[in-house]
PDB file of C-alpha atoms in Angstrom:
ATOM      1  CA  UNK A1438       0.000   0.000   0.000  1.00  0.00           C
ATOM      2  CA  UNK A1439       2.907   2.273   0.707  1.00  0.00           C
ATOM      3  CA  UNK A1440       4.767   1.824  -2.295  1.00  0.00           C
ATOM      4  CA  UNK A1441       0.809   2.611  -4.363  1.00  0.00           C
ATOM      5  CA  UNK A1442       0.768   5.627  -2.135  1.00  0.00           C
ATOM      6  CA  UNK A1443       3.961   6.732  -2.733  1.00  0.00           C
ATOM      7  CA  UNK A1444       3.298   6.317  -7.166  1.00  0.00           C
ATOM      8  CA  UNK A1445       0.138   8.420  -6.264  1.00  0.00           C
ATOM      9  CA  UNK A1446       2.252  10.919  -4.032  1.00  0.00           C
ATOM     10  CA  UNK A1447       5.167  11.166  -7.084  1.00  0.00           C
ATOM     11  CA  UNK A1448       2.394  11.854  -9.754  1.00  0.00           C
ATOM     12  CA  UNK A1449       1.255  14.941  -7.526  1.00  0.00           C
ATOM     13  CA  UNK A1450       4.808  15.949  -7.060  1.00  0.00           C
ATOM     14  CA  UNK A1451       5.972  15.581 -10.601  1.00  0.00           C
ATOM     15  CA  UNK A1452       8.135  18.939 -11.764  1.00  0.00           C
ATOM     16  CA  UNK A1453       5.731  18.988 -14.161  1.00  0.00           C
ATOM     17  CA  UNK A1454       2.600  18.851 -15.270  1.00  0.00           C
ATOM     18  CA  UNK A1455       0.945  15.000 -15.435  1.00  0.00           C
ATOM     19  CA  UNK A1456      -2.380  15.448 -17.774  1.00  0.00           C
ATOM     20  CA  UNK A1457      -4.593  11.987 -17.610  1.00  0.00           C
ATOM     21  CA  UNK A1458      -6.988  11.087 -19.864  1.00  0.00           C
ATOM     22  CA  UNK A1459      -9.332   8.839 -19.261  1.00  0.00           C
ATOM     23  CA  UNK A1460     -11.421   6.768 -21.588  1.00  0.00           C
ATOM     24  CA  UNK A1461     -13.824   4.142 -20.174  1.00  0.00           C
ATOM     25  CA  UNK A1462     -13.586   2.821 -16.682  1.00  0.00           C
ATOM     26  CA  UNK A1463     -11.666   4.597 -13.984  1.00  0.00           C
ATOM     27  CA  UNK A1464     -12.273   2.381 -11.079  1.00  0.00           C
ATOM     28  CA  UNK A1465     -10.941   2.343  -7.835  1.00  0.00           C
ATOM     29  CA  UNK A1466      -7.309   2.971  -8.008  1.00  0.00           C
ATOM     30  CA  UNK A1467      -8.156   4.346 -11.572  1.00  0.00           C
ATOM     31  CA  UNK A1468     -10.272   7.055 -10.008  1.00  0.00           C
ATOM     32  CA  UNK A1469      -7.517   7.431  -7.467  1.00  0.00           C
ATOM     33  CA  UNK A1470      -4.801   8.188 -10.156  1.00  0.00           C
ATOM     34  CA  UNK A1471      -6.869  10.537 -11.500  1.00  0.00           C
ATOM     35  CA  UNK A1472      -6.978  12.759  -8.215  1.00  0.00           C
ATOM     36  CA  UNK A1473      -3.199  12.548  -8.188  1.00  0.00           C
ATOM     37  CA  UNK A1474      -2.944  14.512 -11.815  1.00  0.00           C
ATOM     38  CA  UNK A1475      -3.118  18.384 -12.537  1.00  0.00           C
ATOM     39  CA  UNK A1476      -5.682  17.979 -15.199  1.00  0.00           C
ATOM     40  CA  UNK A1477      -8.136  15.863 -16.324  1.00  0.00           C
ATOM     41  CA  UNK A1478      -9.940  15.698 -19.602  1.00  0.00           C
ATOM     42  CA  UNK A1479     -12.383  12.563 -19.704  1.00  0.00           C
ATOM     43  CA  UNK A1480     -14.037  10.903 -22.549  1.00  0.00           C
ATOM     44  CA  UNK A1481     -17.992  10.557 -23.221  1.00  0.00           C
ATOM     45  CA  UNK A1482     -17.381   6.682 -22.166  1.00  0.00           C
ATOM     46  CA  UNK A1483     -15.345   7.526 -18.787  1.00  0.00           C
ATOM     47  CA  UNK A1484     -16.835   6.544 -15.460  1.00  0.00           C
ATOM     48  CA  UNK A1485     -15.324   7.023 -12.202  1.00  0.00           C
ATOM     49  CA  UNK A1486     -15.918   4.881  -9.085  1.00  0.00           C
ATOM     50  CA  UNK A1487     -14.299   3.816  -6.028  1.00  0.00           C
ATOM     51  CA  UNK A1488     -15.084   0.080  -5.735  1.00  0.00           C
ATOM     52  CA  UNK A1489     -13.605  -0.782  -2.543  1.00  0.00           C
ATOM     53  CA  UNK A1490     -16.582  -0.057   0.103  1.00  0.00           C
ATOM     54  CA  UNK A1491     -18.172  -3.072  -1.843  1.00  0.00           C
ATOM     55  CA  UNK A1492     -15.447  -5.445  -1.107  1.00  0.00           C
ATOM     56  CA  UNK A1493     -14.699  -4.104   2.145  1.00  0.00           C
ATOM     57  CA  UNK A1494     -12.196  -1.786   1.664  1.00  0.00           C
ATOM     58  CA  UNK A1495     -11.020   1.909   1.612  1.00  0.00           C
ATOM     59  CA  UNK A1496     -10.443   3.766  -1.166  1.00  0.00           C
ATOM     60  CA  UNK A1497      -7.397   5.197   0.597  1.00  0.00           C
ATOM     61  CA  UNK A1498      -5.713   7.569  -1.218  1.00  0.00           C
ATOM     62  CA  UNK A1499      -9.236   8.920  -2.489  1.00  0.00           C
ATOM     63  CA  UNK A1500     -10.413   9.859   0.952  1.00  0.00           C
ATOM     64  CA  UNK A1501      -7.069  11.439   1.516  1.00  0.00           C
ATOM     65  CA  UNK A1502      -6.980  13.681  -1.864  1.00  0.00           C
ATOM     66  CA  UNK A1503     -10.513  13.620  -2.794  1.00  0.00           C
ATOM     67  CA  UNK A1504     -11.678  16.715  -0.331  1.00  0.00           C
ATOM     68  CA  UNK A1505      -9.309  18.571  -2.034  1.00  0.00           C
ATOM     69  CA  UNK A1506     -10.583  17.624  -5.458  1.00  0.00           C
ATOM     70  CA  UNK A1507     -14.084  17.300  -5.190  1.00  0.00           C
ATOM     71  CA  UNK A1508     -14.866  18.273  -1.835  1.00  0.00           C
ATOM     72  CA  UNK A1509     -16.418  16.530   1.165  1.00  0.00           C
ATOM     73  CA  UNK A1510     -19.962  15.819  -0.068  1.00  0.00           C
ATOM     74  CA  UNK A1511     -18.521  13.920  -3.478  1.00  0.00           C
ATOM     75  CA  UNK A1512     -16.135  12.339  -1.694  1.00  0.00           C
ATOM     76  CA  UNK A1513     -18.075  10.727   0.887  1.00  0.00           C
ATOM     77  CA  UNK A1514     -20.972   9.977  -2.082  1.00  0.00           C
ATOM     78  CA  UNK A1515     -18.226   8.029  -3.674  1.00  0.00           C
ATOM     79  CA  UNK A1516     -15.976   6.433  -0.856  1.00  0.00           C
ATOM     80  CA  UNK A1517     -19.384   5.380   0.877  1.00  0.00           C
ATOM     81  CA  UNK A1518     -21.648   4.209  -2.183  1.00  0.00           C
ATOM     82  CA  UNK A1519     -19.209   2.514  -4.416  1.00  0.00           C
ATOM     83  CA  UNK A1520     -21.423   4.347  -7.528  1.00  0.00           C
ATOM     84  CA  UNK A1521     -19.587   5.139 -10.528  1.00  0.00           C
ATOM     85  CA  UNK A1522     -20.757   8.688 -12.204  1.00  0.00           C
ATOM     86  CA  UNK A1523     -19.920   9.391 -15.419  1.00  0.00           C
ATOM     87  CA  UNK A1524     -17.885  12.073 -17.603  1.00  0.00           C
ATOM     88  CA  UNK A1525     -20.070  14.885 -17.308  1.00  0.00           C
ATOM     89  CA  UNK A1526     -21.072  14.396 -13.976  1.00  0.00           C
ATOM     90  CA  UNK A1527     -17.420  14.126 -12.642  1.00  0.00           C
ATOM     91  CA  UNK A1528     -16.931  17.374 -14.448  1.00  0.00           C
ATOM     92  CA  UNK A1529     -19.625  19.153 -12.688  1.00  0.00           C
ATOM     93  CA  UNK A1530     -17.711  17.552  -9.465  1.00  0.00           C
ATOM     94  CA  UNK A1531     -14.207  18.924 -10.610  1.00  0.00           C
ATOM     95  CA  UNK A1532     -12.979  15.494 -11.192  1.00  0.00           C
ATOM     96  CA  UNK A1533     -13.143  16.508 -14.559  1.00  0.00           C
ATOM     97  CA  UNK A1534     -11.989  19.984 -16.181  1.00  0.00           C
ATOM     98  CA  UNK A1535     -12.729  18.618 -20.030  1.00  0.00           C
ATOM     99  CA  UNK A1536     -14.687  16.130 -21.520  1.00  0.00           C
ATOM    100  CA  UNK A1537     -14.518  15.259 -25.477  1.00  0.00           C
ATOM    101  CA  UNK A1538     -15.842  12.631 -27.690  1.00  0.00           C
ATOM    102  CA  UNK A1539     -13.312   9.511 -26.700  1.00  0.00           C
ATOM    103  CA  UNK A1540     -12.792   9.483 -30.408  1.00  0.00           C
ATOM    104  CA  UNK A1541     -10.655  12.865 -30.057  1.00  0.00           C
ATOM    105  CA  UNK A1542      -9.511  12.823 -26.318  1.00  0.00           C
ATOM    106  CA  UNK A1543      -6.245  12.354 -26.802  1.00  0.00           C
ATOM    107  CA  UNK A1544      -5.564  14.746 -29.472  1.00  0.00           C
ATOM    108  CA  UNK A1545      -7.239  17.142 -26.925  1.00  0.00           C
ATOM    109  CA  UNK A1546      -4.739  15.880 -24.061  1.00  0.00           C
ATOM    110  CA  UNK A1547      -1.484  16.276 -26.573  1.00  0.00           C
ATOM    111  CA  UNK A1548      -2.674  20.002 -27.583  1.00  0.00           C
ATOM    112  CA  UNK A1549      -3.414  20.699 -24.436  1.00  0.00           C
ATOM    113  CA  UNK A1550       0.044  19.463 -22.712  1.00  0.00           C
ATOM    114  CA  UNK A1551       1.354  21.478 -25.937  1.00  0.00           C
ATOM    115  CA  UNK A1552      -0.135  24.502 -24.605  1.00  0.00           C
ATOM    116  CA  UNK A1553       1.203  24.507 -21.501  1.00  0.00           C
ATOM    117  CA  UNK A1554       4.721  22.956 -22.378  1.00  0.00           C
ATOM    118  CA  UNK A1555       4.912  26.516 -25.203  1.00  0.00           C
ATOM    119  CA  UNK A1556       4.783  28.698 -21.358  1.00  0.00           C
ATOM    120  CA  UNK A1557       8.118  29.329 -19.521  1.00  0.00           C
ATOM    121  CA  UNK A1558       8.732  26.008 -17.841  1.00  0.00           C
ATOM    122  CA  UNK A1559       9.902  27.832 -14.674  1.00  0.00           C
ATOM    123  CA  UNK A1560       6.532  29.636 -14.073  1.00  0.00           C
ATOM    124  CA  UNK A1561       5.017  26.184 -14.734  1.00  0.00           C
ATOM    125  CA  UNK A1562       6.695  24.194 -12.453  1.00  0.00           C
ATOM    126  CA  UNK A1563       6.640  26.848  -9.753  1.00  0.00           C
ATOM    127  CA  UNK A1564       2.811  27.352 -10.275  1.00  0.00           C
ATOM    128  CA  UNK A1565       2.522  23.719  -9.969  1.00  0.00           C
ATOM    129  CA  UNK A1566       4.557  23.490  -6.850  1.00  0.00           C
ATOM    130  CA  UNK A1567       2.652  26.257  -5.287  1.00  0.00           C
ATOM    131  CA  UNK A1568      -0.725  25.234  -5.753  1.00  0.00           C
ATOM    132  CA  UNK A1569       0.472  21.367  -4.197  1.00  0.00           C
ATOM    133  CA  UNK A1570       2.102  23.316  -0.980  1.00  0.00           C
ATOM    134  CA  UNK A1571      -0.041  22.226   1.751  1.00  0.00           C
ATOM    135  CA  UNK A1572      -0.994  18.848   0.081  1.00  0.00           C
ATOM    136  CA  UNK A1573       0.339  15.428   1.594  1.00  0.00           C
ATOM    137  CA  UNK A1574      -1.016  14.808   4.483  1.00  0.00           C
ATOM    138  CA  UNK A1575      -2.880  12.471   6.412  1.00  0.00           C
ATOM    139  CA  UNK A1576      -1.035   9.442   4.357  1.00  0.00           C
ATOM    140  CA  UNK A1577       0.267   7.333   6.559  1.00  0.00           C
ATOM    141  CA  UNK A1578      -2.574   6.758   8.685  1.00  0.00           C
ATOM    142  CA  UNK A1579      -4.977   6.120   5.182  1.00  0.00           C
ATOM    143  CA  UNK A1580      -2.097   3.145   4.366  1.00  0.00           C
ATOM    144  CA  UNK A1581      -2.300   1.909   7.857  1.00  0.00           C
ATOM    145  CA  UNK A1582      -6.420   2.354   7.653  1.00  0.00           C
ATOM    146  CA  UNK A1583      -6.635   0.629   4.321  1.00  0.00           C
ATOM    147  CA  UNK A1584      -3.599  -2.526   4.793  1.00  0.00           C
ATOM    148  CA  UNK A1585      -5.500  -3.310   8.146  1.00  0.00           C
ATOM    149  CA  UNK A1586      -8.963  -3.505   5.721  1.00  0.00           C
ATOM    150  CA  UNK A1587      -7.335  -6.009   3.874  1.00  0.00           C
ATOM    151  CA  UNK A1588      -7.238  -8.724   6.631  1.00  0.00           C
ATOM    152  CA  UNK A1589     -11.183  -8.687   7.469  1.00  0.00           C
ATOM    153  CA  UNK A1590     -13.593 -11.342   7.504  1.00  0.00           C
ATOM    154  CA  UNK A1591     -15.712  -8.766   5.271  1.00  0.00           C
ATOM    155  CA  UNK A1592     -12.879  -8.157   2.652  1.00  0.00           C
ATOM    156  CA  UNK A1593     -12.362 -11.883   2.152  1.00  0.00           C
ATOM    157  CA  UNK A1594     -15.750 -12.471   1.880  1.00  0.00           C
ATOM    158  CA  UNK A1595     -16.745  -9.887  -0.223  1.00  0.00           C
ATOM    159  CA  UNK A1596     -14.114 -11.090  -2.650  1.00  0.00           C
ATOM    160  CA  UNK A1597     -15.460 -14.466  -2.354  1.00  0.00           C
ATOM    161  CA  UNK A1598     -18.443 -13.231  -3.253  1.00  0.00           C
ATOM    162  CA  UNK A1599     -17.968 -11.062  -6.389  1.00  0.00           C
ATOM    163  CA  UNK A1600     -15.619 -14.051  -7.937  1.00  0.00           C
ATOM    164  CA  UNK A1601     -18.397 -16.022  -7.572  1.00  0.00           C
ATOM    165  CA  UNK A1602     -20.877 -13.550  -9.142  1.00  0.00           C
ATOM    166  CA  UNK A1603     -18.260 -13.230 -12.125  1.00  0.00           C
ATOM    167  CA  UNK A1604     -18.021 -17.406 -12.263  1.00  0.00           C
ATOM    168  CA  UNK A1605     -14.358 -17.536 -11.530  1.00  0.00           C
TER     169      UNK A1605
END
């Protein structure tokens, strides 16, 4: 969990700046990853969920950043639901800053990261780092949290249960 954390922690912290976009499902640690990047552009198809409160677990990271993100209120709709919303509606959250047809997303991504890559660097990367200042905390008790989920009667069994749902 630490080592997830940290990748999470190192996209946030990146000189400069990580664009995702995401076609399809962003589940879970999908959803998470997304959090972790400056902007996000999403295509018509995307939906974002965090799984984990229906197999027992914490979306740990996601509680961590996603106040920042999205706020409280989304947040705890999506850490305590396990819904999935789709592109538009994670825009209206401010998952989301873009959304295109998936057939032209990533062109959109590239001419955006072209955009910002034609601005001084320096002015980028020090924007960047100021607007991430007071992020980072609260961490290491999330991993602690979440690795502790992992060993629960309701985990196992809730992973029990969706393998056998999916016939495996």
């Amino acid at each position: 969990m630490r080592d997830v954390y940290a990748a999470f922690h190192a996209v946030e912290r990146c000189a400069v700046p990580v664009i995702a976009a995401v076609n399809g499902l962003a589940y879970g640690g999908g959803t998470e990853l997304a959090l972790a990047c400056d902007i996000v552009l999403a295509g018509r198809s995307a939906r974002f969920a965090f799984k984990e409160p229906t197999v027992g677990l914490m979306p740990g990271y996601g509680i961590v950043r996603g106040p920042d993100v999205v706020g409280r209120h989304w947040t705890r709709y999506l850490a305590l639901t396990g819904r999935d919303i789709g592109a538009e509606r994670a825009e209206r959250a401010g998952l989301v800053q873009e959304v295109h047809p998936d057939e032209s997303l990533v062109d959109a991504a590239v001419a955006l990261a072209a955009e910002i890559a034609a601005h001084p660097a320096l002015a980028v990367q020090v924007g960047k780092a100021f607007v991430n200042r007071d992020t980072g905390g609260g961490f290491t008790e999330s991993v602690d949290t979440t690795a502790l989920l992992f060993d629960t009667d309701e985990h196992r069994e809730a992973v029990r249960a969706f393998r056998a749902a999916r016939g495996r």
